[in-house]
Amino acid sequence: MTFHTLNELIAEGVRGRYILVRSDLNVPLDGSTVTDDGRIKASLPVLAKLTDAGARVLVTAHLGRPKGAPDEKYSLKPAVARLAELASFNVALAEDTVGRSAKQLAASLQDGEVLVLENVRFDARETSKDDAQRGAFADELVALTGGNGAFVDDAFGAVHRKHASVYDVATRLPSYQGDLVHAEVEVLRKLTSDTQRPYVVVLGGSKVSDKLAVIDNLIGKADTILVGGGMLFTFLAAEGHKVAGSLLEEDQIPVVQEYLRRAADAGTEFVVPSDVVVASKFSADAEHQTVPADAIESSSFGAEGIGLDIGPDSAAAFADRIKAAKTVFWNGPMGVFEFAAFAAGTRAIAEALTVTDAFTVVGGGDSAAAVRTLGFEDSQFGHISTGGGASLEYLEGKELPGLSVLDR
Ligand code: ADP
Ligand code: MG
């Protein structure tokens, strides 16, 4: 695929032009506090480049999953306030997406200023399956740029979505790949071709069903897949063990069994934990014990016990594999890291990633938030991806509409 880059657009000249930028400002919030501003920081360089060059920048972004209508809970206000704090340029937020406020503020925007439109998902047409609906919304977004606009896609976290602000606007304006999307794709390319071996993949998180497609595609490509998080219990069940009250997706057991069979022939080794931290209930202050993974019901909580983290032996074994690797991709926390008592497994993996000589990539919103809340710095990792779903779909080998639409 070949893309036009942001630098090409800047060389063509942007002073006084309206440049529509799709950014990823989809940050986690606690009320109106941004709890991880990684995506905002990652969005800054492209906006700074454009404003430095004198562009009038119109930013589209989404936050959460509002139901196609304005909803204060999903307003971009907190994200834009944080953006304005970090930015060296003027930033305003419109009260709507393509309504009166957006039109008025866009018309009075000066060279070198940024106007963010409200959450694009406040308009149901953004995510519509109907091409004409999405197209009509895209037409209104494009109209804000006047007759001489251009589009820059810098929202890596949304490239797997065929949405109006990602896909349809790109068919209507000269389109360019933003630096963040470019950097993310370069990193993922290293995980899919000429990958340095051993290639170790660490998978965790909550649901195995979210990760099946990527597991399927990694069999035969990764040397080792380390299994943690809520999904480990479906693996244990697939090996015939009881998992008490732990997260289990029973309907996925046959699929996992098929993967385990195929992996042996394909040269991929699955490593399932040997010990597990079991809790009396799902809560921060629950009583807990470490037990062998094949005897979860042997904890004093019996059949009521819930596995909330990998145990210390497993964490050490996983860390050894990571230290011996040349390439590591990690998606999904090893345990319920939000509770301090069950964060040790996730911390051990993060720690191992910071000391290995391997090229390391962390993907996934919760995984990125986990390493930051556990006190690690972004610079300790090879790359922390801003896109969870997008990086997984890339590794699944799927076509990403937001990338292919920029191909020319
Ligand atoms: P990511 O966003 O990095 O892709 P996921 O969304 O798949 O990760 O999963 C993150 C969630 O998985 C976290 O909120 C964490 O609490 C949860 N989780 C991890 N281990 C377990 C477990 N043993 N039981 C229940 N939930 C778990
Ligand atoms: Mg998540």
mmCIF file of C-alpha atoms and ligand atoms in Angstrom, residues 204-207 210-211 228-233 246-247 282 306-309 331-338 346 363-368 388-389 392, ligand 1:
data_model
loop_
_atom_site.group_PDB
_atom_site.id
_atom_site.type_symbol
_atom_site.label_atom_id
_atom_site.label_comp_id
_atom_site.label_asym_id
_atom_site.label_seq_id
_atom_site.Cartn_x
_atom_site.Cartn_y
_atom_site.Cartn_z
ATOM 1 C CA GLY A 204 -4.622 -11.678 28.674
ATOM 2 C CA GLY A 205 -7.583 -9.432 29.311
ATOM 3 C CA SER A 206 -11.107 -10.415 30.058
ATOM 4 C CA LYS A 207 -12.764 -12.365 27.272
ATOM 5 C CA ASP A 210 -12.301 -11.081 21.876
ATOM 6 C CA LYS A 211 -8.933 -12.653 21.190
ATOM 7 C CA GLY A 228 -3.054 -15.006 31.238
ATOM 8 C CA GLY A 229 -6.031 -12.858 32.264
ATOM 9 C CA GLY A 230 -9.622 -14.035 32.335
ATOM 10 C CA MET A 231 -9.084 -16.124 29.212
ATOM 11 C CA LEU A 232 -6.673 -18.485 30.920
ATOM 12 C CA PHE A 233 -9.622 -20.269 32.558
ATOM 13 C CA SER A 246 -13.586 -18.019 37.514
ATOM 14 C CA LEU A 247 -14.445 -16.331 34.233
ATOM 15 C CA PHE A 282 -14.675 -10.136 42.980
ATOM 16 C CA ILE A 306 -12.567 -16.787 41.525
ATOM 17 C CA GLY A 307 -9.192 -16.670 39.801
ATOM 18 C CA LEU A 308 -8.140 -13.020 39.587
ATOM 19 C CA ASP A 309 -4.427 -13.181 38.720
ATOM 20 C CA ASN A 331 -2.186 -7.491 24.778
ATOM 21 C CA GLY A 332 -4.393 -7.803 27.844
ATOM 22 C CA PRO A 333 -3.600 -7.568 31.579
ATOM 23 C CA MET A 334 -2.671 -10.820 33.373
ATOM 24 C CA GLY A 335 -5.166 -10.209 36.167
ATOM 25 C CA VAL A 336 -7.614 -7.720 37.608
ATOM 26 C CA PHE A 337 -4.835 -5.132 37.969
ATOM 27 C CA GLU A 338 -7.384 -2.466 38.973
ATOM 28 C CA THR A 346 0.557 -7.717 35.250
ATOM 29 C CA GLY A 363 -1.366 -3.019 22.545
ATOM 30 C CA GLY A 364 -4.804 -2.555 24.088
ATOM 31 C CA GLY A 365 -6.429 0.289 25.973
ATOM 32 C CA ASP A 366 -6.485 -1.453 29.355
ATOM 33 C CA SER A 367 -2.965 -2.828 28.923
ATOM 34 C CA ALA A 368 -1.603 0.645 28.154
ATOM 35 C CA GLY A 388 -6.359 -1.911 20.930
ATOM 36 C CA GLY A 389 -8.958 -3.243 18.506
ATOM 37 C CA LEU A 392 -5.512 -6.792 17.031
HETATM 38 P P1 ADP B 1 -7.115 -4.539 26.541
HETATM 39 O O1 ADP B 1 -7.984 -3.317 26.637
HETATM 40 O O2 ADP B 1 -5.700 -4.267 26.939
HETATM 41 O O3 ADP B 1 -7.222 -5.213 25.199
HETATM 42 P P2 ADP B 1 -9.128 -6.235 27.713
HETATM 43 O O4 ADP B 1 -10.133 -5.161 27.483
HETATM 44 O O5 ADP B 1 -9.214 -7.461 26.910
HETATM 45 O O6 ADP B 1 -7.645 -5.613 27.603
HETATM 46 O O7 ADP B 1 -9.206 -6.708 29.237
HETATM 47 C C1 ADP B 1 -8.920 -5.872 30.310
HETATM 48 C C2 ADP B 1 -9.669 -6.312 31.535
HETATM 49 O O8 ADP B 1 -9.459 -7.684 31.809
HETATM 50 C C3 ADP B 1 -9.209 -5.561 32.763
HETATM 51 O O9 ADP B 1 -10.216 -4.670 33.157
HETATM 52 C C4 ADP B 1 -8.994 -6.679 33.811
HETATM 53 O O10 ADP B 1 -9.571 -6.387 35.068
HETATM 54 C C5 ADP B 1 -9.698 -7.862 33.178
HETATM 55 N N1 ADP B 1 -9.188 -9.136 33.683
HETATM 56 C C6 ADP B 1 -7.913 -9.582 33.686
HETATM 57 N N2 ADP B 1 -7.815 -10.759 34.312
HETATM 58 C C7 ADP B 1 -9.057 -11.100 34.715
HETATM 59 C C8 ADP B 1 -9.606 -12.198 35.453
HETATM 60 N N3 ADP B 1 -8.843 -13.216 35.876
HETATM 61 N N4 ADP B 1 -10.936 -12.203 35.681
HETATM 62 C C9 ADP B 1 -11.713 -11.187 35.259
HETATM 63 N N5 ADP B 1 -11.253 -10.121 34.572
HETATM 64 C C10 ADP B 1 -9.942 -10.068 34.313
#
